[in-house]
PDB file of C-alpha atoms in Angstrom:
ATOM      1  CA  MET A 468     247.729 186.901 115.464  1.00 43.00           C
ATOM      2  CA  SER A 469     246.962 183.347 114.452  1.00 40.00           C
ATOM      3  CA  VAL A 470     244.935 182.080 111.553  1.00 41.00           C
ATOM      4  CA  PRO A 471     242.835 179.016 112.417  1.00 43.00           C
ATOM      5  CA  PRO A 472     243.103 175.927 110.229  1.00 38.00           C
ATOM      6  CA  CYS A 473     241.242 176.125 106.971  1.00 38.00           C
ATOM      7  CA  GLN A 474     237.650 175.043 107.058  1.00 37.00           C
ATOM      8  CA  VAL A 475     235.473 173.614 104.337  1.00 34.00           C
ATOM      9  CA  VAL A 476     232.741 176.073 103.325  1.00 34.00           C
ATOM     10  CA  PRO A 477     229.433 174.855 101.887  1.00 31.00           C
ATOM     11  CA  LEU A 478     229.615 173.341  98.413  1.00 27.00           C
ATOM     12  CA  LEU A 479     227.265 176.022  97.156  1.00 29.00           C
ATOM     13  CA  LEU A 480     230.020 178.616  97.518  1.00 29.00           C
ATOM     14  CA  LEU A 481     232.529 176.599  95.509  1.00 31.00           C
ATOM     15  CA  VAL A 482     230.745 176.692  92.155  1.00 34.00           C
ATOM     16  CA  LEU A 483     231.516 179.397  89.597  1.00 40.00           C
ATOM     17  CA  PRO A 484     229.627 181.313  88.459  1.00 38.00           C
ATOM     18  CA  SER A 485     226.414 180.177  90.164  1.00 36.00           C
ATOM     19  CA  VAL A 486     226.923 181.860  93.530  1.00 39.00           C
ATOM     20  CA  ALA A 487     224.067 182.141  96.019  1.00 36.00           C
ATOM     21  CA  LEU A 488     224.598 184.613  98.845  1.00 35.00           C
ATOM     22  CA  ALA A 489     222.118 184.409 101.698  1.00 36.00           C
ATOM     23  CA  GLN A 490     220.112 187.471 102.546  1.00 36.00           C
ATOM     24  CA  ALA A 491     217.630 188.194 105.278  1.00 35.00           C
ATOM     25  CA  GLY A 492     214.225 188.660 103.724  1.00 36.00           C
ATOM     26  CA  GLY A 493     214.900 186.103 101.020  1.00 37.00           C
ATOM     27  CA  LEU A 494     213.216 187.438  97.892  1.00 34.00           C
ATOM     28  CA  GLU A 495     215.201 190.563  97.069  1.00 39.00           C
ATOM     29  CA  ALA A 496     217.949 189.999  94.479  1.00 41.00           C
ATOM     30  CA  GLU A 497     221.560 190.402  95.556  1.00 47.00           C
ATOM     31  CA  PRO A 498     223.782 193.040  93.938  1.00 53.00           C
ATOM     32  CA  PRO A 499     225.809 191.671  91.019  1.00 61.00           C
ATOM     33  CA  VAL A 500     229.131 190.083  91.996  1.00 74.00           C
ATOM     34  CA  ARG A 501     232.148 191.807  90.454  1.00 78.00           C
ATOM     35  CA  GLN A 502     234.079 189.631  88.015  1.00 80.00           C
ATOM     36  CA  LEU A 503     237.774 190.125  87.202  1.00 80.00           C
ATOM     37  CA  GLU A 504     240.165 188.417  84.812  1.00 80.00           C
ATOM     38  CA  LEU A 505     243.604 187.947  86.404  1.00 82.00           C
ATOM     39  CA  THR A 506     245.262 188.333  83.002  1.00 76.00           C
ATOM     40  CA  GLN A 507     243.985 191.931  82.912  1.00 70.00           C
ATOM     41  CA  VAL A 508     245.378 193.097  86.266  1.00 71.00           C
ATOM     42  CA  ALA A 509     248.534 191.958  88.077  1.00 70.00           C
ATOM     43  CA  GLN A 510     247.301 192.665  91.611  1.00 81.00           C
ATOM     44  CA  PRO A 511     243.478 192.860  91.845  1.00 83.00           C
ATOM     45  CA  GLU A 512     242.263 195.515  94.259  1.00 84.00           C
ATOM     46  CA  LEU A 513     239.280 194.392  96.330  1.00 87.00           C
ATOM     47  CA  TRP A 514     237.222 196.550  98.696  1.00 85.00           C
ATOM     48  CA  VAL A 515     236.678 195.362 102.255  1.00 88.00           C
ATOM     49  CA  ALA A 516     235.267 196.701 105.520  1.00 88.00           C
ATOM     50  CA  PRO A 517     236.417 196.129 109.106  1.00 89.00           C
ATOM     51  CA  GLY A 518     234.466 193.334 110.764  1.00 86.00           C
ATOM     52  CA  GLN A 519     232.976 192.167 107.464  1.00 86.00           C
ATOM     53  CA  SER A 520     233.954 189.132 105.403  1.00 88.00           C
ATOM     54  CA  LEU A 521     234.855 188.980 101.715  1.00 89.00           C
ATOM     55  CA  LEU A 522     234.317 185.796  99.710  1.00 91.00           C
ATOM     56  CA  VAL A 523     236.802 185.342  96.836  1.00 91.00           C
ATOM     57  CA  LEU A 524     235.617 182.737  94.316  1.00 90.00           C
ATOM     58  CA  LEU A 525     238.033 181.195  91.811  1.00 89.00           C
ATOM     59  CA  ASP A 526     237.846 179.170  88.600  1.00 88.00           C
ATOM     60  CA  ALA A 527     240.917 177.048  89.443  1.00 89.00           C
ATOM     61  CA  PRO A 528     241.817 174.900  92.494  1.00 92.00           C
ATOM     62  CA  LEU A 529     244.091 176.318  95.167  1.00 92.00           C
ATOM     63  CA  ASP A 530     247.149 174.722  96.777  1.00 91.00           C
ATOM     64  CA  MET A 531     245.437 174.387 100.127  1.00 88.00           C
ATOM     65  CA  GLU A 532     248.518 172.968 101.878  1.00 89.00           C
ATOM     66  CA  ALA A 533     250.698 175.891 100.784  1.00 89.00           C
ATOM     67  CA  MET A 534     248.085 178.414 101.836  1.00 87.00           C
ATOM     68  CA  ARG A 535     247.663 176.657 105.176  1.00 84.00           C
ATOM     69  CA  ARG A 536     251.393 177.120 105.820  1.00 84.00           C
ATOM     70  CA  ALA A 537     251.373 180.808 104.859  1.00 83.00           C
ATOM     71  CA  ARG A 538     252.185 183.320 107.568  1.00 80.00           C
ATOM     72  CA  ALA A 539     249.391 185.281 109.201  1.00 83.00           C
ATOM     73  CA  ILE A 540     248.550 188.714 107.748  1.00 84.00           C
ATOM     74  CA  GLU A 541     248.169 191.544 110.240  1.00 86.00           C
ATOM     75  CA  GLY A 542     244.669 192.970 110.019  1.00 85.00           C
ATOM     76  CA  LEU A 543     243.017 189.701 108.980  1.00 88.00           C
ATOM     77  CA  ARG A 544     241.032 188.239 111.829  1.00 85.00           C
ATOM     78  CA  ARG A 545     240.131 184.986 110.080  1.00 86.00           C
ATOM     79  CA  VAL A 546     241.001 183.198 106.822  1.00 87.00           C
ATOM     80  CA  GLU A 547     239.019 180.210 105.562  1.00 87.00           C
ATOM     81  CA  VAL A 548     240.417 178.353 102.538  1.00 88.00           C
ATOM     82  CA  ALA A 549     238.499 175.871 100.390  1.00 88.00           C
ATOM     83  CA  GLU A 550     239.451 174.274  97.075  1.00 89.00           C
ATOM     84  CA  ARG A 551     238.151 177.122  94.919  1.00 89.00           C
ATOM     85  CA  SER A 552     237.383 179.914  97.370  1.00 89.00           C
ATOM     86  CA  VAL A 553     238.838 181.998 100.185  1.00 90.00           C
ATOM     87  CA  THR A 554     236.871 183.853 102.843  1.00 90.00           C
ATOM     88  CA  LEU A 555     238.687 186.804 104.417  1.00 89.00           C
ATOM     89  CA  LEU A 556     237.453 188.538 107.568  1.00 88.00           C
ATOM     90  CA  LEU A 557     239.041 191.834 108.589  1.00 87.00           C
ATOM     91  CA  SER A 558     239.658 192.806 112.172  1.00 87.00           C
ATOM     92  CA  ALA A 559     237.298 195.462 113.495  1.00 85.00           C
ATOM     93  CA  GLY A 560     240.092 197.941 114.227  1.00 84.00           C
ATOM     94  CA  VAL A 561     241.648 198.196 110.753  1.00 87.00           C
ATOM     95  CA  LYS A 562     241.730 201.854 109.701  1.00 87.00           C
ATOM     96  CA  ALA A 563     240.048 203.183 106.569  1.00 85.00           C
ATOM     97  CA  GLY A 564     242.417 203.494 103.628  1.00 84.00           C
ATOM     98  CA  ALA A 565     244.690 200.663 104.780  1.00 88.00           C
ATOM     99  CA  ARG A 566     245.854 198.252 102.083  1.00 88.00           C
ATOM    100  CA  LEU A 567     246.480 194.629 103.088  1.00 90.00           C
ATOM    101  CA  LYS A 568     248.116 192.104 100.761  1.00 90.00           C
ATOM    102  CA  TYR A 569     247.100 188.459 100.620  1.00 90.00           C
ATOM    103  CA  THR A 570     248.629 185.913  98.199  1.00 90.00           C
ATOM    104  CA  LEU A 571     246.779 183.078  96.496  1.00 91.00           C
ATOM    105  CA  ARG A 572     248.673 179.875  95.586  1.00 91.00           C
ATOM    106  CA  PHE A 573     247.191 177.604  92.921  1.00 92.00           C
ATOM    107  CA  ALA A 574     247.440 173.820  92.821  1.00 92.00           C
ATOM    108  CA  ASP A 575     249.233 173.774  89.445  1.00 91.00           C
ATOM    109  CA  GLY A 576     251.898 176.181  90.753  1.00 91.00           C
ATOM    110  CA  GLN A 577     251.066 178.886  88.206  1.00 89.00           C
ATOM    111  CA  PRO A 578     252.017 181.604  88.406  1.00 89.00           C
ATOM    112  CA  VAL A 579     255.048 180.657  90.483  1.00 89.00           C
ATOM    113  CA  GLU A 580     254.886 183.821  92.570  1.00 90.00           C
ATOM    114  CA  GLY A 581     251.149 183.350  93.158  1.00 90.00           C
ATOM    115  CA  VAL A 582     248.496 186.040  92.766  1.00 90.00           C
ATOM    116  CA  THR A 583     248.558 188.903  95.268  1.00 90.00           C
ATOM    117  CA  LEU A 584     245.250 190.457  96.259  1.00 90.00           C
ATOM    118  CA  VAL A 585     245.280 194.045  97.515  1.00 89.00           C
ATOM    119  CA  LEU A 586     242.580 194.475 100.163  1.00 90.00           C
ATOM    120  CA  ARG A 587     241.644 198.137 100.331  1.00 87.00           C
ATOM    121  CA  VAL A 588     239.723 199.117 103.475  1.00 89.00           C
ATOM    122  CA  ASP A 589     236.760 201.174 102.272  1.00 84.00           C
ATOM    123  CA  SER A 590     233.493 200.582 104.139  1.00 82.00           C
ATOM    124  CA  ALA A 591     231.385 202.643 101.720  1.00 77.00           C
ATOM    125  CA  ASN A 592     232.332 200.479  98.727  1.00 77.00           C
ATOM    126  CA  ALA A 593     232.966 197.140 100.467  1.00 83.00           C
ATOM    127  CA  GLU A 594     231.806 194.128  98.458  1.00 84.00           C
ATOM    128  CA  PRO A 595     230.657 190.804  99.949  1.00 88.00           C
ATOM    129  CA  ALA A 596     232.029 188.654  97.127  1.00 88.00           C
ATOM    130  CA  VAL A 597     234.273 188.774  94.041  1.00 87.00           C
ATOM    131  CA  GLU A 598     234.809 186.266  91.244  1.00 88.00           C
ATOM    132  CA  LEU A 599     238.401 185.913  89.933  1.00 87.00           C
ATOM    133  CA  TYR A 600     239.162 184.105  86.674  1.00 87.00           C
ATOM    134  CA  ARG A 601     242.615 182.990  85.539  1.00 86.00           C
ATOM    135  CA  GLY A 602     241.167 182.591  82.040  1.00 78.00           C
ATOM    136  CA  ALA A 603     238.473 184.530  80.208  1.00 74.00           C
ATOM    137  CA  ILE A 604     235.169 185.054  81.980  1.00 71.00           C
ATOM    138  CA  PRO A 605     232.748 182.465  80.536  1.00 70.00           C
ATOM    139  CA  ALA A 606     229.879 183.819  78.460  1.00 61.00           C
ATOM    140  CA  ALA A 607     227.335 182.285  80.842  1.00 56.00           C
ATOM    141  CA  ALA A 608     228.905 184.133  83.787  1.00 53.00           C
ATOM    142  CA  ARG A 609     228.804 187.429  81.876  1.00 52.00           C
ATOM    143  CA  ARG A 610     225.125 186.902  81.041  1.00 51.00           C
ATOM    144  CA  GLN A 611     224.377 186.165  84.693  1.00 53.00           C
ATOM    145  CA  GLN A 612     226.064 189.383  85.784  1.00 50.00           C
ATOM    146  CA  VAL A 613     224.133 191.436  83.219  1.00 46.00           C
ATOM    147  CA  ALA A 614     220.856 189.870  84.402  1.00 46.00           C
ATOM    148  CA  ALA A 615     221.723 190.668  88.032  1.00 47.00           C
ATOM    149  CA  SER A 616     222.578 194.264  87.110  1.00 43.00           C
ATOM    150  CA  ASN A 617     219.296 194.709  85.265  1.00 41.00           C
ATOM    151  CA  ALA A 618     217.397 193.419  88.315  1.00 42.00           C
ATOM    152  CA  HIS A 619     218.758 196.367  90.314  1.00 40.00           C
ATOM    153  CA  VAL A 620     217.838 199.113  87.838  1.00 39.00           C
ATOM    154  CA  GLU A 621     215.445 201.540  89.472  1.00 41.00           C
ATOM    155  CA  PRO A 622     213.204 204.036  87.630  1.00 38.00           C
ATOM    156  CA  LEU A 623     214.722 207.483  87.201  1.00 37.00           C
ATOM    157  CA  LEU A 624     211.525 209.010  88.601  1.00 39.00           C
ATOM    158  CA  PRO A 625     209.835 206.267  90.681  1.00 41.00           C
ATOM    159  CA  GLN A 626     206.997 208.557  91.725  1.00 42.00           C
ATOM    160  CA  GLU A 627     205.778 208.796  88.098  1.00 43.00           C
ATOM    161  CA  THR A 628     204.674 205.232  87.473  1.00 45.00           C
ATOM    162  CA  ASN A 629     202.020 206.158  84.896  1.00 53.00           C
ATOM    163  CA  LEU A 630     201.623 208.647  82.064  1.00 55.00           C
ATOM    164  CA  LEU A 631     198.761 210.738  83.487  1.00 59.00           C
ATOM    165  CA  PRO A 632     200.983 213.265  85.339  1.00 55.00           C
ATOM    166  CA  LEU A 633     203.000 213.798  82.156  1.00 55.00           C
ATOM    167  CA  MET A 634     199.838 214.238  80.085  1.00 57.00           C
ATOM    168  CA  ALA A 635     198.382 216.691  82.602  1.00 58.00           C
ATOM    169  CA  ALA A 636     201.606 218.729  82.503  1.00 55.00           C
ATOM    170  CA  GLY A 637     201.556 218.820  78.715  1.00 55.00           C
ATOM    171  CA  LEU A 638     204.818 216.913  78.443  1.00 56.00           C
ATOM    172  CA  LEU A 639     203.524 214.215  76.091  1.00 57.00           C
ATOM    173  CA  VAL A 640     203.169 215.498  72.542  1.00 57.00           C
ATOM    174  CA  PRO A 641     202.379 213.775  69.218  1.00 59.00           C
ATOM    175  CA  GLY A 642     206.049 213.843  68.288  1.00 58.00           C
ATOM    176  CA  GLY A 643     206.907 211.765  71.335  1.00 64.00           C
ATOM    177  CA  VAL A 644     210.461 211.496  72.632  1.00 70.00           C
ATOM    178  CA  ARG A 645     213.457 211.972  70.341  1.00 77.00           C
ATOM    179  CA  SER A 646     216.777 210.256  71.017  1.00 82.00           C
ATOM    180  CA  LEU A 647     219.977 211.819  69.754  1.00 86.00           C
ATOM    181  CA  HIS A 648     223.447 210.238  69.757  1.00 89.00           C
ATOM    182  CA  VAL A 649     225.872 212.568  71.592  1.00 90.00           C
ATOM    183  CA  LYS A 650     228.953 210.433  72.301  1.00 90.00           C
ATOM    184  CA  ASP A 651     231.183 212.853  70.340  1.00 90.00           C
ATOM    185  CA  ASN A 652     230.079 215.645  72.677  1.00 91.00           C
ATOM    186  CA  VAL A 653     231.377 213.908  75.826  1.00 93.00           C
ATOM    187  CA  LYS A 654     234.712 214.818  77.380  1.00 92.00           C
ATOM    188  CA  VAL A 655     236.103 212.771  80.285  1.00 92.00           C
ATOM    189  CA  SER A 656     238.867 214.317  82.391  1.00 85.00           C
ATOM    190  CA  ALA A 657     241.767 212.276  83.845  1.00 79.00           C
ATOM    191  CA  PRO A 658     242.711 208.729  82.761  1.00 79.00           C
ATOM    192  CA  GLY A 659     240.798 205.601  83.680  1.00 85.00           C
ATOM    193  CA  LEU A 660     237.183 206.679  83.395  1.00 91.00           C
ATOM    194  CA  ALA A 661     235.899 206.308  79.821  1.00 92.00           C
ATOM    195  CA  CYS A 662     232.678 206.979  77.923  1.00 93.00           C
ATOM    196  CA  GLU A 663     231.405 204.043  75.868  1.00 90.00           C
ATOM    197  CA  ASP A 664     228.259 205.729  74.545  1.00 91.00           C
ATOM    198  CA  ALA A 665     225.910 208.643  75.181  1.00 92.00           C
ATOM    199  CA  TRP A 666     222.339 209.504  74.201  1.00 90.00           C
ATOM    200  CA  LEU A 667     220.179 212.561  74.743  1.00 90.00           C
ATOM    201  CA  HIS A 668     216.431 211.925  75.082  1.00 85.00           C
ATOM    202  CA  ALA A 669     214.216 214.989  74.608  1.00 82.00           C
ATOM    203  CA  SER A 670     210.520 215.770  74.724  1.00 76.00           C
ATOM    204  CA  THR A 671     208.576 218.950  75.208  1.00 71.00           C
ATOM    205  CA  GLY A 672     209.658 220.436  78.522  1.00 75.00           C
ATOM    206  CA  ARG A 673     211.943 217.569  79.540  1.00 81.00           C
ATOM    207  CA  MET A 674     215.427 216.279  78.653  1.00 86.00           C
ATOM    208  CA  ALA A 675     217.357 213.256  79.912  1.00 89.00           C
ATOM    209  CA  LEU A 676     220.964 212.296  79.293  1.00 91.00           C
ATOM    210  CA  GLU A 677     222.172 208.681  79.290  1.00 92.00           C
ATOM    211  CA  VAL A 678     225.957 208.169  79.413  1.00 93.00           C
ATOM    212  CA  THR A 679     227.529 204.692  79.500  1.00 92.00           C
ATOM    213  CA  LEU A 680     230.717 204.808  81.599  1.00 93.00           C
ATOM    214  CA  THR A 681     233.393 202.164  82.145  1.00 92.00           C
ATOM    215  CA  LEU A 682     236.394 201.711  84.451  1.00 91.00           C
ATOM    216  CA  PRO A 683     239.390 199.444  83.775  1.00 89.00           C
ATOM    217  CA  PRO A 684     240.412 196.798  86.337  1.00 86.00           C
ATOM    218  CA  GLY A 685     242.571 198.244  89.116  1.00 83.00           C
ATOM    219  CA  ALA A 686     241.237 201.801  88.890  1.00 85.00           C
ATOM    220  CA  PRO A 687     239.684 203.359  92.000  1.00 86.00           C
ATOM    221  CA  PRO A 688     235.856 203.424  92.087  1.00 89.00           C
ATOM    222  CA  TRP A 689     234.136 206.442  90.570  1.00 91.00           C
ATOM    223  CA  VAL A 690     231.384 208.116  92.602  1.00 89.00           C
ATOM    224  CA  PRO A 691     229.426 211.008  91.026  1.00 90.00           C
ATOM    225  CA  GLY A 692     229.509 214.184  93.058  1.00 88.00           C
ATOM    226  CA  ALA A 693     228.535 217.761  92.201  1.00 88.00           C
ATOM    227  CA  VAL A 694     226.532 218.289  89.012  1.00 91.00           C
ATOM    228  CA  LYS A 695     226.340 221.605  87.135  1.00 92.00           C
ATOM    229  CA  LEU A 696     223.899 222.346  84.314  1.00 93.00           C
ATOM    230  CA  THR A 697     224.280 225.562  82.334  1.00 92.00           C
ATOM    231  CA  GLU A 698     222.663 227.067  79.228  1.00 89.00           C
ATOM    232  CA  GLU A 699     224.501 229.587  77.083  1.00 84.00           C
ATOM    233  CA  SER A 700     221.739 232.213  77.233  1.00 82.00           C
ATOM    234  CA  HIS A 701     221.147 231.825  80.973  1.00 82.00           C
ATOM    235  CA  PRO A 702     223.333 233.726  83.506  1.00 81.00           C
ATOM    236  CA  GLY A 703     223.822 230.938  86.062  1.00 84.00           C
ATOM    237  CA  PRO A 704     223.504 227.216  86.796  1.00 88.00           C
ATOM    238  CA  LEU A 705     220.132 225.548  86.276  1.00 90.00           C
ATOM    239  CA  PRO A 706     218.406 222.985  88.512  1.00 90.00           C
ATOM    240  CA  VAL A 707     218.783 219.268  87.756  1.00 90.00           C
ATOM    241  CA  ARG A 708     215.687 217.150  88.314  1.00 87.00           C
ATOM    242  CA  SER A 709     217.444 213.822  88.918  1.00 87.00           C
ATOM    243  CA  LEU A 710     220.886 212.192  88.757  1.00 89.00           C
ATOM    244  CA  LYS A 711     221.410 208.456  89.157  1.00 88.00           C
ATOM    245  CA  LEU A 712     224.153 205.887  88.626  1.00 88.00           C
ATOM    246  CA  LEU A 713     222.464 202.581  87.789  1.00 84.00           C
ATOM    247  CA  GLY A 714     223.408 199.536  89.832  1.00 73.00           C
ATOM    248  CA  GLY A 715     224.678 201.349  92.932  1.00 78.00           C
ATOM    249  CA  THR A 716     226.332 204.486  94.264  1.00 83.00           C
ATOM    250  CA  ALA A 717     229.759 203.837  92.680  1.00 87.00           C
ATOM    251  CA  LEU A 718     231.139 202.623  89.354  1.00 90.00           C
ATOM    252  CA  GLN A 719     233.465 199.778  90.312  1.00 88.00           C
ATOM    253  CA  PRO A 720     236.677 198.930  88.379  1.00 88.00           C
ATOM    254  CA  GLY A 721     236.297 196.392  85.617  1.00 87.00           C
ATOM    255  CA  THR A 722     232.596 197.222  85.210  1.00 89.00           C
ATOM    256  CA  THR A 723     230.296 199.319  83.021  1.00 89.00           C
ATOM    257  CA  THR A 724     227.172 201.223  84.028  1.00 90.00           C
ATOM    258  CA  ARG A 725     224.963 204.094  82.926  1.00 90.00           C
ATOM    259  CA  LEU A 726     224.762 207.601  84.362  1.00 92.00           C
ATOM    260  CA  LEU A 727     221.292 209.146  84.005  1.00 91.00           C
ATOM    261  CA  VAL A 728     220.591 212.867  84.381  1.00 91.00           C
ATOM    262  CA  GLU A 729     217.232 214.579  83.818  1.00 89.00           C
ATOM    263  CA  TRP A 730     216.184 218.229  83.818  1.00 89.00           C
ATOM    264  CA  ASP A 731     213.255 220.443  82.829  1.00 85.00           C
ATOM    265  CA  THR A 732     213.393 222.717  79.786  1.00 82.00           C
ATOM    266  CA  PRO A 733     211.278 225.841  79.173  1.00 76.00           C
ATOM    267  CA  LEU A 734     208.165 225.099  77.132  1.00 61.00           C
ATOM    268  CA  GLU A 735     208.160 228.488  75.402  1.00 59.00           C
ATOM    269  CA  THR A 736     211.403 228.043  73.450  1.00 60.00           C
ATOM    270  CA  GLN A 737     213.481 225.312  71.846  1.00 60.00           C
ATOM    271  CA  ASP A 738     216.486 227.501  70.939  1.00 72.00           C
ATOM    272  CA  LEU A 739     218.622 226.220  73.821  1.00 81.00           C
ATOM    273  CA  ASP A 740     222.157 224.896  74.150  1.00 87.00           C
ATOM    274  CA  TYR A 741     223.047 223.068  77.387  1.00 91.00           C
ATOM    275  CA  THR A 742     226.334 221.971  78.959  1.00 93.00           C
ATOM    276  CA  LEU A 743     226.380 219.417  81.759  1.00 94.00           C
ATOM    277  CA  GLN A 744     229.308 218.787  84.132  1.00 94.00           C
ATOM    278  CA  VAL A 745     229.334 215.856  86.587  1.00 94.00           C
ATOM    279  CA  ASP A 746     232.326 215.916  88.939  1.00 91.00           C
ATOM    280  CA  GLU A 747     233.770 212.992  90.859  1.00 90.00           C
ATOM    281  CA  GLN A 748     233.093 212.981  94.591  1.00 84.00           C
ATOM    282  CA  ASN A 749     236.354 214.072  96.258  1.00 78.00           C
ATOM    283  CA  GLY A 750     238.250 213.447  93.011  1.00 82.00           C
ATOM    284  CA  ARG A 751     239.274 214.839  89.622  1.00 85.00           C
ATOM    285  CA  ARG A 752     237.706 212.444  87.108  1.00 91.00           C
ATOM    286  CA  GLY A 753     234.764 214.389  85.735  1.00 92.00           C
ATOM    287  CA  VAL A 754     232.366 213.996  82.824  1.00 94.00           C
ATOM    288  CA  ARG A 755     231.448 217.002  80.660  1.00 94.00           C
ATOM    289  CA  ILE A 756     228.865 216.973  77.883  1.00 93.00           C
ATOM    290  CA  ARG A 757     228.519 220.062  75.682  1.00 90.00           C
ATOM    291  CA  TYR A 758     226.104 221.310  73.020  1.00 87.00           C
ATOM    292  CA  LEU A 759     222.956 219.542  74.196  1.00 88.00           C
ATOM    293  CA  ALA A 760     220.115 220.997  72.133  1.00 80.00           C
ATOM    294  CA  PRO A 761     216.548 219.720  72.593  1.00 62.00           C
ATOM    295  CA  LEU A 762     213.986 218.517  70.072  1.00 51.00           C
ATOM    296  CA  GLU A 763     214.351 219.889  66.524  1.00 49.00           C
ATOM    297  CA  ALA A 764     217.891 221.153  67.042  1.00 46.00           C
ATOM    298  CA  SER A 765     220.500 218.385  66.882  1.00 46.00           C
ATOM    299  CA  PRO A 766     223.580 218.479  69.122  1.00 47.00           C
ATOM    300  CA  ARG A 767     226.721 219.683  67.405  1.00 51.00           C
ATOM    301  CA  ALA A 768     229.523 217.141  67.254  1.00 48.00           C
ATOM    302  CA  VAL A 769     232.722 219.007  68.056  1.00 45.00           C
ATOM    303  CA  PRO A 770     234.898 216.493  69.947  1.00 41.00           C
ATOM    304  CA  ASN A 771     238.280 218.215  69.670  1.00 43.00           C
ATOM    305  CA  LYS A 772     237.665 221.933  69.618  1.00 41.00           C
ATOM    306  CA  GLU A 773     236.041 224.607  71.716  1.00 42.00           C
ATOM    307  CA  LYS A 774     232.852 226.285  70.678  1.00 41.00           C
ATOM    308  CA  LYS A 775     233.399 229.628  68.922  1.00 40.00           C
ATOM    309  CA  PRO A 776     231.815 232.723  70.463  1.00 37.00           C
TER     310      PRO A 776
END
């Protein structure tokens, strides 16, 4: 396999962090670009798909001559190198789960061994672009990413765009919605996935849980799978009205997002105590939240012990 000579990509793609990625249709905002600090992870793991390109944007100039002389990498159909970016295109036949390694060489020779990127073939989580920083991510770039993430937040229940259905169902009461801090009630299984914060929002007949989750750089993506809601006085699992991970279908490494879960509660009683379990899809990193009591009853904070019978 041969890699054609490097080509100059448009100047627009060489500027960090103001990246514009073209999209058919024009007006819809692009998903936020993942940002990683190279000081936080030795070998960044990036997600790619066969036949699709990945744009790697950098905050420091590359040694273009050294990268031009580098040997071809099996599985890469095309490599285009510019001063502060690399475009990588995978061959169509690369199998899922394969991990290709590609080394970046910087113009100042640091680090001497270069920076090795691990390209993980995963079509479901493939990303079109990634920003890599040798130093700290600038505040302006962080603000831009937050703004892009907020642009992709969808309503938990898009069909209820006004309050009339809630009023008709008797779900809006003078007391309104109460929000209770429940971070101490959250237990995360297996290393990597972490809970930054958690809130329980409750009104008459309705409860919603908001859990802020984070993944460190280099960890595999976390995709929510099976969800189980139980109540101590009820014999079996209860139905969940909605479950959503804001910003996409997977929590990517080096990022933070919110998990939202909503369910109905009986109107005739408030003496309830819920436990919610959200498992990882095809994995073992789960999130469990115990002692979720609606309205007047406050959740019990018992972070390090089991509930007594």
